mmCIF file of C-alpha atoms in Angstrom:
data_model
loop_
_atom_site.group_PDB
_atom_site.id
_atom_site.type_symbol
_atom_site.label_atom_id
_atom_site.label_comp_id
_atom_site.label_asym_id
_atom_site.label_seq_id
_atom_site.Cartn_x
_atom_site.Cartn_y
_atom_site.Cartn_z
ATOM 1 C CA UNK A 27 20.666 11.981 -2.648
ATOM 2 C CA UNK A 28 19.212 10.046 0.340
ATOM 3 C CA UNK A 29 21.945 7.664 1.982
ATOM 4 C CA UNK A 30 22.771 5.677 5.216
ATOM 5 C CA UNK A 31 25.964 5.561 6.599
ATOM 6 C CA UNK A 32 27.556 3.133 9.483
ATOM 7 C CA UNK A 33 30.884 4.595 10.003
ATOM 8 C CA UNK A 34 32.503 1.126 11.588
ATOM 9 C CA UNK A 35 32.971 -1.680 9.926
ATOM 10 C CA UNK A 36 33.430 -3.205 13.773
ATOM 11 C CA UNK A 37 32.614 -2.668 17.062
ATOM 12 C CA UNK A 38 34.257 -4.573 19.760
ATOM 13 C CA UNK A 39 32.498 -4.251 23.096
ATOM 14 C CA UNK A 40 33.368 -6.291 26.515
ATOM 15 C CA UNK A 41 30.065 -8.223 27.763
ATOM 16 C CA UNK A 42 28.437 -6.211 30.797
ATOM 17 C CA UNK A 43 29.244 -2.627 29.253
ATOM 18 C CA UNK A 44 27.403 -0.298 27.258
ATOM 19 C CA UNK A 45 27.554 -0.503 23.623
ATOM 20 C CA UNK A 46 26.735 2.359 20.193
ATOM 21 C CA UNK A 47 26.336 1.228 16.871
ATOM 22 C CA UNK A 48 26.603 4.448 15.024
ATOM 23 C CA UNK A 49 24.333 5.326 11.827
ATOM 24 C CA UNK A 50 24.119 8.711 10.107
ATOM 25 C CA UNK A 51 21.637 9.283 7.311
ATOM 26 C CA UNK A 52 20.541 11.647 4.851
ATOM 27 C CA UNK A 53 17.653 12.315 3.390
ATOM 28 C CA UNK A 54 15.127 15.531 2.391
ATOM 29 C CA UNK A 55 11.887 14.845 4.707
ATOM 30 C CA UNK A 56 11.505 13.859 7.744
ATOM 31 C CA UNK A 57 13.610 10.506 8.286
ATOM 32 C CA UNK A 58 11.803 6.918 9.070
ATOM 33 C CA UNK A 59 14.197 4.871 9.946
ATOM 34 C CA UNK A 60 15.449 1.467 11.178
ATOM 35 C CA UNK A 61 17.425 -0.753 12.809
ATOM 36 C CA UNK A 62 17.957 -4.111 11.876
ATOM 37 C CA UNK A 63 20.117 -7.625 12.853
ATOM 38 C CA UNK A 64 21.555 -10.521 11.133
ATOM 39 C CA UNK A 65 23.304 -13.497 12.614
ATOM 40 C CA UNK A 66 25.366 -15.955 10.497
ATOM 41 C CA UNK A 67 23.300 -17.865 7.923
ATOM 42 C CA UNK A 68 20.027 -16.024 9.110
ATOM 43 C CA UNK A 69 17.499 -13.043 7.499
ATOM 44 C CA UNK A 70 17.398 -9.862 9.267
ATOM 45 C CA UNK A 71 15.502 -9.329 12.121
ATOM 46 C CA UNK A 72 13.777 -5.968 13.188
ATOM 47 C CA UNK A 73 14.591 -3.929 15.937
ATOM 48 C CA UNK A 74 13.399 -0.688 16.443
ATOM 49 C CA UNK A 75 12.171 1.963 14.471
ATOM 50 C CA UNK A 76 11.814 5.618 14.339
ATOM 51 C CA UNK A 77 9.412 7.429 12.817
ATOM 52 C CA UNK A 78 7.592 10.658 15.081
ATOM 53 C CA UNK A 79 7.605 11.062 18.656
ATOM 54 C CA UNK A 80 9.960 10.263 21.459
ATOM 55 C CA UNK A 81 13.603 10.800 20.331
ATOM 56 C CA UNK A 82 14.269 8.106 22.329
ATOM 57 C CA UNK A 83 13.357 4.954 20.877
ATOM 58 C CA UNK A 84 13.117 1.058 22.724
ATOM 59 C CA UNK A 85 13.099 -2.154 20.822
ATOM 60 C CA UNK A 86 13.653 -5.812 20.981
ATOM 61 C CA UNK A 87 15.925 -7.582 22.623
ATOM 62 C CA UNK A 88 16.978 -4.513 25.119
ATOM 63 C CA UNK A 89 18.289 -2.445 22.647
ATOM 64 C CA UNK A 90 17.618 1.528 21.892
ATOM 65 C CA UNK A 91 18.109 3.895 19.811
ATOM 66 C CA UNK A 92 18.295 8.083 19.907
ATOM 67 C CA UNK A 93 16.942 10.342 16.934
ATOM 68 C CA UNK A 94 18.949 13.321 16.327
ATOM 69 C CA UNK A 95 17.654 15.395 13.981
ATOM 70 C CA UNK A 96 20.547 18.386 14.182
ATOM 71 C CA UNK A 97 23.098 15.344 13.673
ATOM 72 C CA UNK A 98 21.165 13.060 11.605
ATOM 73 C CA UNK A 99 21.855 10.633 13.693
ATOM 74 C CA UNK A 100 20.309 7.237 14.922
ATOM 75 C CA UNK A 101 22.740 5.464 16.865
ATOM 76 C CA UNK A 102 21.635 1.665 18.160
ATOM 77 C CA UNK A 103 22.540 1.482 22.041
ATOM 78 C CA UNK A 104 22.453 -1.155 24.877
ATOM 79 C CA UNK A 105 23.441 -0.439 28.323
ATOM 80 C CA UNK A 106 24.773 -3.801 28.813
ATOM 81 C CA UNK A 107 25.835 -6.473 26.009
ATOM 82 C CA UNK A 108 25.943 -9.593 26.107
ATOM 83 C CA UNK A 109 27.843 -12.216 24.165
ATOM 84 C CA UNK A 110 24.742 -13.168 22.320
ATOM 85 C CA UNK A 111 24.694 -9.591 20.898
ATOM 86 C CA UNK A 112 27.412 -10.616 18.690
ATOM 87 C CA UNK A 113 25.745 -10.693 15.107
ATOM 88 C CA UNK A 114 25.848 -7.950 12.019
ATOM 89 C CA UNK A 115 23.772 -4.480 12.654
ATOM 90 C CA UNK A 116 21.752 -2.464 9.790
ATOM 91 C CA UNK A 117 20.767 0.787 10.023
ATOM 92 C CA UNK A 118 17.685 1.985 7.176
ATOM 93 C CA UNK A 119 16.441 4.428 5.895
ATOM 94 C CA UNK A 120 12.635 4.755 4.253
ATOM 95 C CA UNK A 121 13.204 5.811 0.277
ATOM 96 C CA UNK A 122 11.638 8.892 -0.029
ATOM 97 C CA UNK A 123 12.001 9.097 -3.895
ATOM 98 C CA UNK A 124 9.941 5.621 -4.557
ATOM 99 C CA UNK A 125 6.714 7.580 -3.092
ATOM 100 C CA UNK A 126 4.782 4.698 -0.645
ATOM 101 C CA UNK A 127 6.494 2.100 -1.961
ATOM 102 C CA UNK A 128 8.137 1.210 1.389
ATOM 103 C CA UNK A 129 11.667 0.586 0.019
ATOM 104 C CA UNK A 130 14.408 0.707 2.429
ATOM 105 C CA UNK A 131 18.035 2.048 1.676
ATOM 106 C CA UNK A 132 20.439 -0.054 3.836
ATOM 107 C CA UNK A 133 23.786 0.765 5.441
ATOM 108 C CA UNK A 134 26.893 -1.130 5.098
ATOM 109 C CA UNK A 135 26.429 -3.559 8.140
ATOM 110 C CA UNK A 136 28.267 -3.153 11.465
ATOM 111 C CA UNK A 137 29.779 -6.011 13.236
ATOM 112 C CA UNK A 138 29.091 -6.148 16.994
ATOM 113 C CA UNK A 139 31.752 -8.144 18.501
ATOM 114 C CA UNK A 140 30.804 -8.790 22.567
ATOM 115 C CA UNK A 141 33.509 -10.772 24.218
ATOM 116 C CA UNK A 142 32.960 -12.448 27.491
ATOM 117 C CA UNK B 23 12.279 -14.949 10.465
ATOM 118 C CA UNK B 24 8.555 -14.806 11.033
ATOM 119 C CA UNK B 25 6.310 -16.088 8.211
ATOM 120 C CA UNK B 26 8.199 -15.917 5.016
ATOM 121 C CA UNK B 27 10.002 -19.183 3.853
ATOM 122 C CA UNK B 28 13.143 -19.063 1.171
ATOM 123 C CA UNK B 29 13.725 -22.104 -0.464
ATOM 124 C CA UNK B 30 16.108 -23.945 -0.452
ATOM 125 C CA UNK B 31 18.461 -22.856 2.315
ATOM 126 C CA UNK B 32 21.692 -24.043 -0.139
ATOM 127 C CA UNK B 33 21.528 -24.346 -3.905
ATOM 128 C CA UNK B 34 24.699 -25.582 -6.586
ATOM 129 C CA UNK B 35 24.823 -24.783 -9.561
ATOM 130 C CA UNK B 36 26.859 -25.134 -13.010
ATOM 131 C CA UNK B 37 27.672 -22.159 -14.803
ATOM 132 C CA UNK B 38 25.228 -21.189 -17.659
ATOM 133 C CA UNK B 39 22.619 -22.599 -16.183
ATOM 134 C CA UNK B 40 18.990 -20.419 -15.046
ATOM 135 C CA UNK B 41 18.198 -21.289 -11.514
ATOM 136 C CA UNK B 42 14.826 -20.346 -9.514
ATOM 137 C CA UNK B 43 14.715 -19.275 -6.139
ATOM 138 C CA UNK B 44 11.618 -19.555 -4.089
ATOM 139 C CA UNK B 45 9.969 -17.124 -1.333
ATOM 140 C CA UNK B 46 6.198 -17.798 0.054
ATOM 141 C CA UNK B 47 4.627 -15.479 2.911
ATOM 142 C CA UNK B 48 2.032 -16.325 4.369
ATOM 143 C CA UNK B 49 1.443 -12.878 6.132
ATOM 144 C CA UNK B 50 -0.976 -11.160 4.002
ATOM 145 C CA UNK B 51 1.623 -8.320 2.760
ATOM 146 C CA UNK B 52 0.794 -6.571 -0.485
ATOM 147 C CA UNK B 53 4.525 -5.475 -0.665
ATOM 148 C CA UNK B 54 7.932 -8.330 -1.784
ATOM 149 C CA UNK B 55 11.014 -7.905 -1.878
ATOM 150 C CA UNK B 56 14.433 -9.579 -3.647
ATOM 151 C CA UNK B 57 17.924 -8.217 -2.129
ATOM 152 C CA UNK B 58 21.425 -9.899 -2.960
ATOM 153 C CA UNK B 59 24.161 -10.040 0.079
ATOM 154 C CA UNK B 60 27.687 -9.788 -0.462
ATOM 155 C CA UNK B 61 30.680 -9.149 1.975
ATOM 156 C CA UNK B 62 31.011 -5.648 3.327
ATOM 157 C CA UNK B 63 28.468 -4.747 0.525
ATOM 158 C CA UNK B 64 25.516 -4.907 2.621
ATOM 159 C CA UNK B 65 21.994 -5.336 0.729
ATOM 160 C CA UNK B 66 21.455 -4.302 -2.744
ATOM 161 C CA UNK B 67 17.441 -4.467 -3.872
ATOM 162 C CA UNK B 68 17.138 -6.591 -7.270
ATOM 163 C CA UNK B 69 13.443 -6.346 -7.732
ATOM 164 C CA UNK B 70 10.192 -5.452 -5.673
ATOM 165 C CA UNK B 71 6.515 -6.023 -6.106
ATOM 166 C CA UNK B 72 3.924 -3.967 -4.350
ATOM 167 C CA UNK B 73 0.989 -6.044 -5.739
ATOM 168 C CA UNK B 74 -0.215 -8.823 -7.625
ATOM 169 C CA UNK B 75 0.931 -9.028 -11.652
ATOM 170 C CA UNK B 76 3.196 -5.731 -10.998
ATOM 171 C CA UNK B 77 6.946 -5.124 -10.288
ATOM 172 C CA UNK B 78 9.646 -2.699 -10.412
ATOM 173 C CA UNK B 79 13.313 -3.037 -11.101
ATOM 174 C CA UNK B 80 15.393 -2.491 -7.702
ATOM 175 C CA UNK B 81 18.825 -1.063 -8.471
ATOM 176 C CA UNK B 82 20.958 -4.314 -9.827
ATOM 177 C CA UNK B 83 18.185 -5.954 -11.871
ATOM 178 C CA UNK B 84 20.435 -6.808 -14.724
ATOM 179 C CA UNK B 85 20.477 -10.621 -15.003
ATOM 180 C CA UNK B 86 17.515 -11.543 -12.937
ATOM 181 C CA UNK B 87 13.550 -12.105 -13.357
ATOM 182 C CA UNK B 88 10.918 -12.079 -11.151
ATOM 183 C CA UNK B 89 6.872 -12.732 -11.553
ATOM 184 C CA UNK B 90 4.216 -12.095 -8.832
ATOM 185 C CA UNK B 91 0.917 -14.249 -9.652
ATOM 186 C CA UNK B 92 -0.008 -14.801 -6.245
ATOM 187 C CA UNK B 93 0.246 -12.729 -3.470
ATOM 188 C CA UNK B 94 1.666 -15.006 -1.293
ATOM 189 C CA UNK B 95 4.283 -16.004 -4.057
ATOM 190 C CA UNK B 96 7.288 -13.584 -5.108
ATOM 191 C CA UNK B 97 10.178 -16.112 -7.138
ATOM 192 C CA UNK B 98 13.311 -14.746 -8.335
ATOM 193 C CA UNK B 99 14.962 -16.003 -11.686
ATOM 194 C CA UNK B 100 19.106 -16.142 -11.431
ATOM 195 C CA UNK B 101 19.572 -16.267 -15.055
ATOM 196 C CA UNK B 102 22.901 -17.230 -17.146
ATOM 197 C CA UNK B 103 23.594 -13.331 -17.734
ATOM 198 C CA UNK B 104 24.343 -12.270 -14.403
ATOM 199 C CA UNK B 105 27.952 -12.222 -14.382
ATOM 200 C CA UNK B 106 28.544 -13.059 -10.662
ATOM 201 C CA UNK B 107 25.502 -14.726 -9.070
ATOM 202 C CA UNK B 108 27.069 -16.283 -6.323
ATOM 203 C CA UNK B 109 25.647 -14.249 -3.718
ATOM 204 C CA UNK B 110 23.316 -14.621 -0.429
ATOM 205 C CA UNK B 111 19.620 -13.673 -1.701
ATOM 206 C CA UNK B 112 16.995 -12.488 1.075
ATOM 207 C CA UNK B 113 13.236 -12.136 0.003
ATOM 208 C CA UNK B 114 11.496 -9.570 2.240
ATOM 209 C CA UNK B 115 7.619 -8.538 2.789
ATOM 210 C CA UNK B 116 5.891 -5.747 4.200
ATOM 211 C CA UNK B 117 2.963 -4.019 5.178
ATOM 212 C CA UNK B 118 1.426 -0.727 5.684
ATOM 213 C CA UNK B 119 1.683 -0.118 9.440
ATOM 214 C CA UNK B 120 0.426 3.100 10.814
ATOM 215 C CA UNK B 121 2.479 5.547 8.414
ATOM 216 C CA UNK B 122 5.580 3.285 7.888
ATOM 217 C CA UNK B 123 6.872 0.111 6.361
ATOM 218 C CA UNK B 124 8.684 -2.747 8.234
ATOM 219 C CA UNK B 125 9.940 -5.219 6.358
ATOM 220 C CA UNK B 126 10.370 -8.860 7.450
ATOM 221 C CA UNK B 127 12.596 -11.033 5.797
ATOM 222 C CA UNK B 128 12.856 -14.365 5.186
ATOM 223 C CA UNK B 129 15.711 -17.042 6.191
ATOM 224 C CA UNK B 130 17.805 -16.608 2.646
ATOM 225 C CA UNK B 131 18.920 -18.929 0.075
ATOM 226 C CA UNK B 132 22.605 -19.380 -0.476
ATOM 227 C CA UNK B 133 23.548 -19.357 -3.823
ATOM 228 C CA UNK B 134 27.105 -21.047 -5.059
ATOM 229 C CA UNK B 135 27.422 -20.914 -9.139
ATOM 230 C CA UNK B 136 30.692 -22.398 -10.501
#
């Protein structure tokens, strides 16, 4: 069964170093997958996504994420955070099993905590 | 939250009673999207349309309705049998984009039934 999985219901992070927002997947093809954010009240923004190429992937806002396909991994990475980082983190995976349909299997959430 | 609108941002209401939430885009997607938001639950898909006059059942469609006469136009129906609809509701649209999907999601309606 295809599934997304954020390990950490937290992260806490102090503002100037690096943070990872982990996300693990599984699924039968080859993996599209994305990173989203929420802030309090607020939709989901996008990020980044992954689907061929570069294993290394850039997005909005300064944030990046690596593909690794022996881990089947996609963790969301910043070298430096900043308090305004703080919000809620999804990780997503493309449903394979709905054919084209472009439904999205979400993680859990992550909390990014940056304090100053 | 781009060019989707949820309406409205807050909504009461009494027990028992139907109550229709309202999501517009005005970016030309074929594809909508309903999802309900609880604590530490993340999103859960209710219902999703990939064009006009058709839709599927997501995977907690029990107690909800949905119609799709206009593109732009994707409602959602909180009916009096879903047993806990207190819940933050995000309506989402997407388009075909090279090989993938992105979805882009509106601003959410809170929901508060007691």
């Amino acid at each position: 069964a295809q599934s997304v999985a954020q390990p950490e219901d937290q992260v806490n992070v102090a503002e100037g170093n690096p943070l990872t927002v982990k996300c693990t997947y599984s699924v039968s093809g080859n993996p599209y997958l994305f990173w989203y954010v929420q802030y309090p009240n607020r939709g989901l923004q996008f990020l980044l996504k992954y689907i061929t190429g570069d294993n290394l992937v850039k997005g909005s806002y300064g944030f990046e994420a690596e593909f690794n396909k022996s881990q089947t991994s996609f963790h969301l990475k910043k070298p430096s955070a900043l308090v305004s980082d703080s919000a809620l983190y999804f990780c997503a995976v493309r449903d394979e099993s709905s054919g084209n349909t472009g439904k999205l299997i979400f993680g859990q959430g992550t909390t990014l905590q940056v304090k100053p | 939250d781009g060019g989707i609108t949820q309406s409205p941002k807050y909504l009461f209401r009494k027990e028992g009673q139907n109550v229709t939430l309202s999501c517009e885009q005005n970016l030309n997607h074929d594809a909508m999207y309903w999802y309900r938001q609880d604590p530490g639950q993340g999103l859960r898909l209710i219902y999703y349309s990939q064009i006009v006059n058709d839709f599927q059942k997501g995977d907690i469609a029990e107690g909800y309705s949905v119609s799709r006469e206009k593109k732009e136009s994707f409602p959602l129906t909180v009916t009096s049998a879903q047993k806990n609809p207190t819940a933050f509701y995000l309506c989402a649209s997407s388009v075909y984009r090279g090989v993938s999907y992105e979805q882009y999601f509106g601003p959410g309606t809170r929901l508060t039934v007691t």
